[in-house]
Amino acid sequence: MERKNRIVVFGGSGYIGKHLVKASISLGHPTILYTRPSQTLPSKTQLYKDFISMGVTLVQGELEHEQILGVIKEVDIVICALPLPLLMEQLKIIEAIKVAGNIKRFIPTGFGAEEDRINPLPPFQAVLDEKRKIRKKIESAGIPYTAIYANCFAAYFINYLLHPHQNLNNINVYGNGEAKAVLNYEEDIAMLTVKAANDPRTLNRVLTCRPPKNIISQNELISFWEQKCSQTFTKTFIAEEQLVNLSQSNSIYLSISF
Ligand SMILES: NC(=O)c1ccc[n+]([C@@H]2O[C@H](COP(=O)([O-])OP(=O)(O)OC[C@H]3O[C@@H](n4cnc5c(N)ncnc54)[C@H](OP(=O)(O)O)[C@@H]3O)[C@@H](O)[C@H]2O)c1
């Protein structure tokens, strides 16, 4: 029987990382979660127990060359789900992959919009510039890769756009609410990522998740939510100029991770 590719997930205890680890193990891949040694939060302790019971191997280490190299030598595929502020830390992973020479596929972190196809506001542009730098490094190092453009994480954005757990009567609507976004459920993104990491068709390519039925505006979302909970919400419209101002005063890093 063909041996399943072994996978390590960096950032696998995080928001999307958890789904990636679960997808990897459920698809039958020997799976390693690479995690920092000092994380003894109760929520993580339970997560680690759950992962171990599923058959996940925990490897503790820092983002340091020798330690990264050690774990990379043990696997075939590297998936990185580190958060946005650590985008450039991936240079260490890239260096270790180069030295190890055994990796069949690297999936860099990002899981967002296609950097070459959008024209965002300046704070987000800076993040996209870093993502571009990372992709160039991967390509110039000749590392086999797949970049996953997941668009919007559905649960994450629905939570932000509707605040469904807060029993609010009013919803903030961004712009006129008609702009469309692609909302993809986190578990689907994770499954797709692991499958793409094993698929020869996605070698050295970008994969954009854009199912037509997942394209929706905030107004349409609100309408669905109103039908679901038999309630009509008042709306506060946040004008475009306000959005631009908000983007200058809010840290993108703070607003995206929780
Ligand atoms: N498209 C979207 O809608 C969307 C939404 C959210 C996120 N994302 C993307 O998803 C990717 C992952 O983001 P996330 O929010 O899932 O990440 P996260 O949960 O904030 O962090 C992932 C993991 O990274 C590790 N980590 C955090 N800080 C660290 C540090 N200083 N040094 C070393 N390790 C550290 C932690 O693992 P340990 O504690 O186990 O070491 C953490 O669990 C990012 O590329 C982000 O842009 C996309």
CSV table of C-alpha atoms and ligand atoms in Angstrom, one decimal:
chain,number,residue,atom,x,y,z
A,1,MET,CA,0.0,0.0,0.0
A,2,GLU,CA,1.3,3.5,-0.8
A,3,ARG,CA,2.6,5.4,2.2
A,4,LYS,CA,0.7,8.5,3.1
A,5,ASN,CA,2.7,11.7,3.1
A,6,ARG,CA,3.7,12.8,6.6
A,7,ILE,CA,2.7,16.4,7.4
A,8,VAL,CA,3.9,19.0,9.9
A,9,VAL,CA,1.7,22.0,10.7
A,10,PHE,CA,3.3,25.1,12.1
A,11,GLY,CA,0.8,27.2,14.0
A,12,GLY,CA,-1.5,24.1,14.2
A,13,SER,CA,-2.9,25.1,17.6
A,14,GLY,CA,-4.3,28.3,16.2
A,15,TYR,CA,-7.5,29.4,14.6
A,16,ILE,CA,-7.2,27.9,11.2
A,17,GLY,CA,-4.3,25.6,12.2
A,18,LYS,CA,-6.6,23.4,14.4
A,19,HIS,CA,-8.7,22.7,11.3
A,20,LEU,CA,-5.7,21.9,9.3
A,21,VAL,CA,-4.4,19.4,11.8
A,22,LYS,CA,-7.8,17.8,12.1
A,23,ALA,CA,-8.1,17.6,8.3
A,24,SER,CA,-4.6,16.1,7.9
A,25,ILE,CA,-5.2,13.4,10.5
A,26,SER,CA,-8.7,12.6,9.2
A,27,LEU,CA,-7.3,12.1,5.7
A,28,GLY,CA,-4.9,9.5,7.2
A,29,HIS,CA,-1.7,11.5,7.2
A,30,PRO,CA,0.8,10.9,10.0
A,31,THR,CA,0.6,14.5,11.4
A,32,ILE,CA,2.9,16.5,13.5
A,33,LEU,CA,1.9,19.7,15.3
A,34,TYR,CA,4.9,22.0,15.9
A,35,THR,CA,4.2,24.1,18.9
A,36,ARG,CA,6.1,26.4,21.3
A,37,PRO,CA,7.2,24.8,24.5
A,38,SER,CA,5.8,27.5,26.8
A,39,GLN,CA,2.1,27.3,25.9
A,40,THR,CA,0.4,25.9,29.0
A,41,LEU,CA,-2.9,27.7,28.6
A,42,PRO,CA,-5.9,25.5,29.8
A,43,SER,CA,-7.6,25.8,26.4
A,44,LYS,CA,-4.4,24.5,24.7
A,45,THR,CA,-3.9,21.8,27.2
A,46,GLN,CA,-7.3,20.3,26.3
A,47,LEU,CA,-6.6,20.8,22.6
A,48,TYR,CA,-3.3,18.9,22.9
A,49,LYS,CA,-5.0,16.1,24.7
A,50,ASP,CA,-7.6,15.9,22.0
A,51,PHE,CA,-5.0,15.9,19.3
A,52,ILE,CA,-2.9,13.2,20.9
A,53,SER,CA,-6.0,11.0,21.3
A,54,MET,CA,-6.6,11.5,17.5
A,55,GLY,CA,-3.0,10.3,16.8
A,56,VAL,CA,-1.3,13.6,16.3
A,57,THR,CA,2.3,13.9,17.3
A,58,LEU,CA,3.2,17.0,19.3
A,59,VAL,CA,6.7,18.4,18.7
A,60,GLN,CA,7.7,21.3,20.9
A,61,GLY,CA,10.1,23.9,19.6
A,62,GLU,CA,10.9,27.5,18.9
A,63,LEU,CA,11.1,29.1,15.5
A,64,GLU,CA,14.8,28.4,15.4
A,65,HIS,CA,16.8,26.9,12.5
A,66,GLU,CA,18.1,23.7,14.1
A,67,GLN,CA,14.8,22.8,15.7
A,68,ILE,CA,12.8,23.5,12.6
A,69,LEU,CA,15.2,21.5,10.5
A,70,GLY,CA,14.9,18.6,12.9
A,71,VAL,CA,11.1,18.3,12.4
A,72,ILE,CA,11.2,19.0,8.7
A,73,LYS,CA,13.5,16.1,8.1
A,74,GLU,CA,10.8,13.8,9.5
A,75,VAL,CA,8.0,14.8,7.1
A,76,ASP,CA,7.1,15.2,3.4
A,77,ILE,CA,4.8,18.2,3.5
A,78,VAL,CA,5.0,21.4,5.5
A,79,ILE,CA,1.9,23.5,6.1
A,80,CYS,CA,2.4,26.9,7.8
A,81,ALA,CA,-0.5,28.5,9.7
A,82,LEU,CA,1.4,31.1,11.6
A,83,PRO,CA,-0.4,34.4,12.2
A,84,LEU,CA,0.1,37.5,10.0
A,85,PRO,CA,2.6,39.3,12.3
A,86,LEU,CA,4.9,36.2,11.8
A,87,LEU,CA,4.8,36.1,8.0
A,88,MET,CA,8.5,36.9,7.6
A,89,GLU,CA,9.4,34.2,10.2
A,90,GLN,CA,8.6,31.8,7.4
A,91,LEU,CA,12.1,32.7,6.0
A,92,LYS,CA,13.4,30.4,8.7
A,93,ILE,CA,11.1,27.6,7.5
A,94,ILE,CA,12.1,28.2,3.9
A,95,GLU,CA,15.8,28.1,4.8
A,96,ALA,CA,15.3,24.8,6.7
A,97,ILE,CA,13.4,23.3,3.8
A,98,LYS,CA,16.2,24.2,1.5
A,99,VAL,CA,18.8,22.6,3.7
A,100,ALA,CA,16.7,19.5,4.4
A,101,GLY,CA,16.0,18.9,0.7
A,102,ASN,CA,13.3,16.3,1.3
A,103,ILE,CA,10.1,18.3,1.2
A,104,LYS,CA,7.6,17.5,-1.5
A,105,ARG,CA,5.3,20.5,-0.9
A,106,PHE,CA,5.2,23.7,1.2
A,107,ILE,CA,2.0,25.6,1.9
A,108,PRO,CA,2.9,29.0,3.2
A,109,THR,CA,0.6,30.9,5.6
A,110,GLY,CA,-1.7,33.6,4.3
A,111,PHE,CA,-5.0,31.8,3.4
A,112,GLY,CA,-6.5,35.1,2.3
A,113,ALA,CA,-6.8,37.1,-0.9
A,114,GLU,CA,-4.7,36.8,-4.0
A,115,GLU,CA,-2.1,39.5,-3.5
A,116,ASP,CA,-1.7,40.1,-7.3
A,117,ARG,CA,-5.4,40.6,-8.0
A,118,ILE,CA,-6.5,43.1,-5.4
A,119,ASN,CA,-5.8,46.7,-4.6
A,120,PRO,CA,-6.4,47.1,-0.9
A,121,LEU,CA,-5.9,50.0,1.5
A,122,PRO,CA,-2.3,50.8,2.6
A,123,PRO,CA,-2.1,48.8,5.9
A,124,PHE,CA,-3.3,45.6,4.1
A,125,GLN,CA,-1.0,46.4,1.1
A,126,ALA,CA,2.0,46.1,3.5
A,127,VAL,CA,0.9,42.6,4.5
A,128,LEU,CA,0.4,41.6,0.8
A,129,ASP,CA,3.9,42.9,0.0
A,130,GLU,CA,5.3,40.6,2.7
A,131,LYS,CA,3.4,37.7,1.2
A,132,ARG,CA,4.8,38.5,-2.2
A,133,LYS,CA,8.3,38.5,-0.8
A,134,ILE,CA,7.8,35.1,0.8
A,135,ARG,CA,6.4,33.6,-2.5
A,136,LYS,CA,9.4,35.0,-4.4
A,137,LYS,CA,11.8,33.4,-1.9
A,138,ILE,CA,10.0,30.1,-2.2
A,139,GLU,CA,10.1,30.2,-6.0
A,140,SER,CA,13.8,31.3,-6.2
A,141,ALA,CA,14.7,28.5,-3.7
A,142,GLY,CA,13.0,26.0,-6.1
A,143,ILE,CA,10.8,24.7,-3.2
A,144,PRO,CA,7.7,22.8,-4.4
A,145,TYR,CA,4.8,24.9,-3.1
A,146,THR,CA,1.1,25.6,-3.4
A,147,ALA,CA,-0.4,29.0,-2.3
A,148,ILE,CA,-3.9,28.8,-1.0
A,149,TYR,CA,-6.1,31.8,-1.5
A,150,ALA,CA,-9.0,31.0,0.8
A,151,ASN,CA,-10.7,34.4,0.6
A,152,CYS,CA,-12.7,35.1,3.7
A,153,PHE,CA,-13.0,32.5,6.5
A,154,ALA,CA,-16.8,32.2,6.8
A,155,ALA,CA,-17.3,31.7,10.5
A,156,TYR,CA,-14.7,34.4,11.3
A,157,PHE,CA,-16.4,36.9,9.0
A,158,ILE,CA,-20.0,36.1,9.9
A,159,ASN,CA,-19.1,36.5,13.5
A,160,TYR,CA,-17.6,39.9,12.7
A,161,LEU,CA,-20.3,41.1,10.3
A,162,LEU,CA,-23.4,39.9,12.2
A,163,HIS,CA,-22.3,39.3,15.8
A,164,PRO,CA,-24.8,36.5,16.0
A,165,HIS,CA,-24.0,35.6,19.7
A,166,GLN,CA,-24.5,39.1,21.1
A,167,ASN,CA,-28.3,39.5,20.7
A,168,LEU,CA,-27.9,42.9,19.1
A,169,ASN,CA,-30.8,44.9,17.5
A,170,ASN,CA,-28.5,46.9,15.3
A,171,ILE,CA,-25.9,45.8,12.8
A,172,ASN,CA,-23.0,47.9,11.4
A,173,VAL,CA,-23.1,47.7,7.6
A,174,TYR,CA,-19.8,48.4,5.8
A,175,GLY,CA,-20.2,50.8,2.8
A,176,ASN,CA,-23.7,50.3,1.4
A,177,GLY,CA,-23.6,46.5,2.2
A,178,GLU,CA,-23.7,45.5,-1.5
A,179,ALA,CA,-20.0,44.6,-1.9
A,180,LYS,CA,-19.6,40.9,-2.5
A,181,ALA,CA,-17.2,38.7,-0.7
A,182,VAL,CA,-16.3,35.0,-0.9
A,183,LEU,CA,-17.0,33.2,2.4
A,184,ASN,CA,-15.6,29.8,2.7
A,185,TYR,CA,-16.1,27.6,5.8
A,186,GLU,CA,-12.9,27.0,7.8
A,187,GLU,CA,-13.3,23.2,7.7
A,188,ASP,CA,-13.7,23.2,4.0
A,189,ILE,CA,-10.6,25.4,3.5
A,190,ALA,CA,-8.6,23.0,5.7
A,191,MET,CA,-9.7,19.9,3.8
A,192,LEU,CA,-9.0,21.6,0.5
A,193,THR,CA,-5.5,22.7,1.7
A,194,VAL,CA,-4.5,19.2,2.8
A,195,LYS,CA,-5.8,17.7,-0.4
A,196,ALA,CA,-4.1,20.3,-2.6
A,197,ALA,CA,-0.8,19.7,-0.7
A,198,ASN,CA,-1.0,16.1,-2.0
A,199,ASP,CA,-2.2,16.8,-5.5
A,200,PRO,CA,0.2,16.9,-8.4
A,201,ARG,CA,-2.1,19.3,-10.3
A,202,THR,CA,-1.5,22.1,-7.7
A,203,LEU,CA,2.3,21.8,-7.7
A,204,ASN,CA,3.9,25.3,-7.9
A,205,ARG,CA,0.5,27.0,-8.4
A,206,VAL,CA,-1.9,29.1,-6.5
A,207,LEU,CA,-5.3,27.7,-5.6
A,208,THR,CA,-8.1,30.2,-5.3
A,209,CYS,CA,-11.2,29.1,-3.3
A,210,ARG,CA,-14.1,30.8,-5.1
A,211,PRO,CA,-17.2,28.6,-5.2
A,212,PRO,CA,-19.9,30.7,-6.9
A,213,LYS,CA,-22.5,29.8,-4.3
A,214,ASN,CA,-20.2,31.2,-1.5
A,215,ILE,CA,-20.2,34.7,-3.0
A,216,ILE,CA,-22.4,37.0,-0.9
A,217,SER,CA,-22.9,40.6,0.2
A,218,GLN,CA,-23.3,41.8,3.8
A,219,ASN,CA,-26.9,42.8,3.0
A,220,GLU,CA,-27.7,39.3,1.8
A,221,LEU,CA,-26.2,37.8,4.9
A,222,ILE,CA,-28.3,40.1,7.1
A,223,SER,CA,-31.4,39.1,5.2
A,224,PHE,CA,-30.6,35.4,5.7
A,225,TRP,CA,-30.0,36.1,9.4
A,226,GLU,CA,-33.3,38.0,9.8
A,227,GLN,CA,-35.2,35.1,8.2
A,228,LYS,CA,-33.4,32.6,10.5
A,229,CYS,CA,-34.1,34.4,13.7
A,230,SER,CA,-37.4,36.0,12.7
A,231,GLN,CA,-36.2,39.5,13.6
A,232,THR,CA,-35.6,42.7,11.7
A,233,PHE,CA,-32.4,44.6,12.5
A,234,THR,CA,-31.7,48.3,12.3
A,235,LYS,CA,-28.6,49.2,10.3
A,236,THR,CA,-25.9,51.7,10.9
A,237,PHE,CA,-24.0,52.4,7.7
A,238,ILE,CA,-20.3,52.9,7.9
A,239,ALA,CA,-19.4,55.2,5.0
A,240,GLU,CA,-16.4,54.5,2.8
A,241,GLU,CA,-14.5,57.5,4.2
A,242,GLN,CA,-15.0,56.2,7.7
A,243,LEU,CA,-13.7,52.8,6.6
A,244,VAL,CA,-10.5,54.5,5.3
A,245,ASN,CA,-10.1,56.3,8.6
A,246,LEU,CA,-10.6,53.1,10.5
A,247,SER,CA,-8.0,51.3,8.5
A,248,GLN,CA,-5.5,54.0,9.4
A,249,SER,CA,-6.2,53.9,13.1
A,250,ASN,CA,-6.8,50.2,13.7
A,251,SER,CA,-3.9,47.6,13.6
A,252,ILE,CA,-4.7,45.0,11.0
A,253,TYR,CA,-2.8,42.5,13.1
A,254,LEU,CA,-5.1,43.2,16.1
A,255,SER,CA,-8.2,43.1,14.1
A,256,ILE,CA,-7.5,39.8,12.4
A,257,SER,CA,-6.4,37.6,15.2
A,258,PHE,CA,-8.3,36.6,18.3
B,1,LIG,N1,-8.9,34.7,5.1
B,1,LIG,C1,-9.4,35.0,6.3
B,1,LIG,O1,-10.5,35.4,6.5
B,1,LIG,C2,-8.5,34.8,7.5
B,1,LIG,C3,-8.9,35.0,8.8
B,1,LIG,C4,-8.1,34.8,9.9
B,1,LIG,C5,-6.8,34.4,9.7
B,1,LIG,N2,-6.4,34.2,8.4
B,1,LIG,C6,-5.0,33.7,8.1
B,1,LIG,O2,-4.7,32.5,8.7
B,1,LIG,C7,-3.4,32.4,9.0
B,1,LIG,C8,-3.2,31.9,10.4
B,1,LIG,O3,-3.8,32.9,11.3
B,1,LIG,P1,-4.6,32.5,12.6
B,1,LIG,O4,-5.4,33.6,13.0
B,1,LIG,O5,-5.2,31.1,12.5
B,1,LIG,O6,-3.3,32.4,13.6
B,1,LIG,P2,-3.3,32.4,15.2
B,1,LIG,O7,-4.4,31.5,15.7
B,1,LIG,O8,-3.3,33.8,15.7
B,1,LIG,O9,-1.9,31.7,15.6
B,1,LIG,C9,-1.6,30.4,15.1
B,1,LIG,C10,-0.5,29.8,16.0
B,1,LIG,O10,0.8,30.5,15.8
B,1,LIG,C11,1.6,30.3,16.9
B,1,LIG,N3,2.1,31.6,17.4
B,1,LIG,C12,1.5,32.7,17.7
B,1,LIG,N4,2.3,33.6,18.1
B,1,LIG,C13,3.6,33.1,18.0
B,1,LIG,C14,4.9,33.6,18.2
B,1,LIG,N5,5.1,34.8,18.6
B,1,LIG,N6,5.9,32.8,18.0
B,1,LIG,C15,5.7,31.5,17.5
B,1,LIG,N7,4.5,31.0,17.3
B,1,LIG,C16,3.4,31.8,17.5
B,1,LIG,C17,0.7,29.7,18.1
B,1,LIG,O11,0.9,28.3,18.2
B,1,LIG,P3,1.6,27.7,19.5
B,1,LIG,O12,1.1,28.4,20.7
B,1,LIG,O13,1.2,26.3,19.4
B,1,LIG,O14,3.1,27.8,19.3
B,1,LIG,C18,-0.7,30.0,17.5
B,1,LIG,O15,-1.7,29.0,18.0
B,1,LIG,C19,-2.7,33.8,8.8
B,1,LIG,O16,-2.0,33.7,7.5
B,1,LIG,C20,-4.0,34.7,8.6
B,1,LIG,O17,-3.8,35.7,7.8
B,1,LIG,C21,-7.2,34.4,7.3
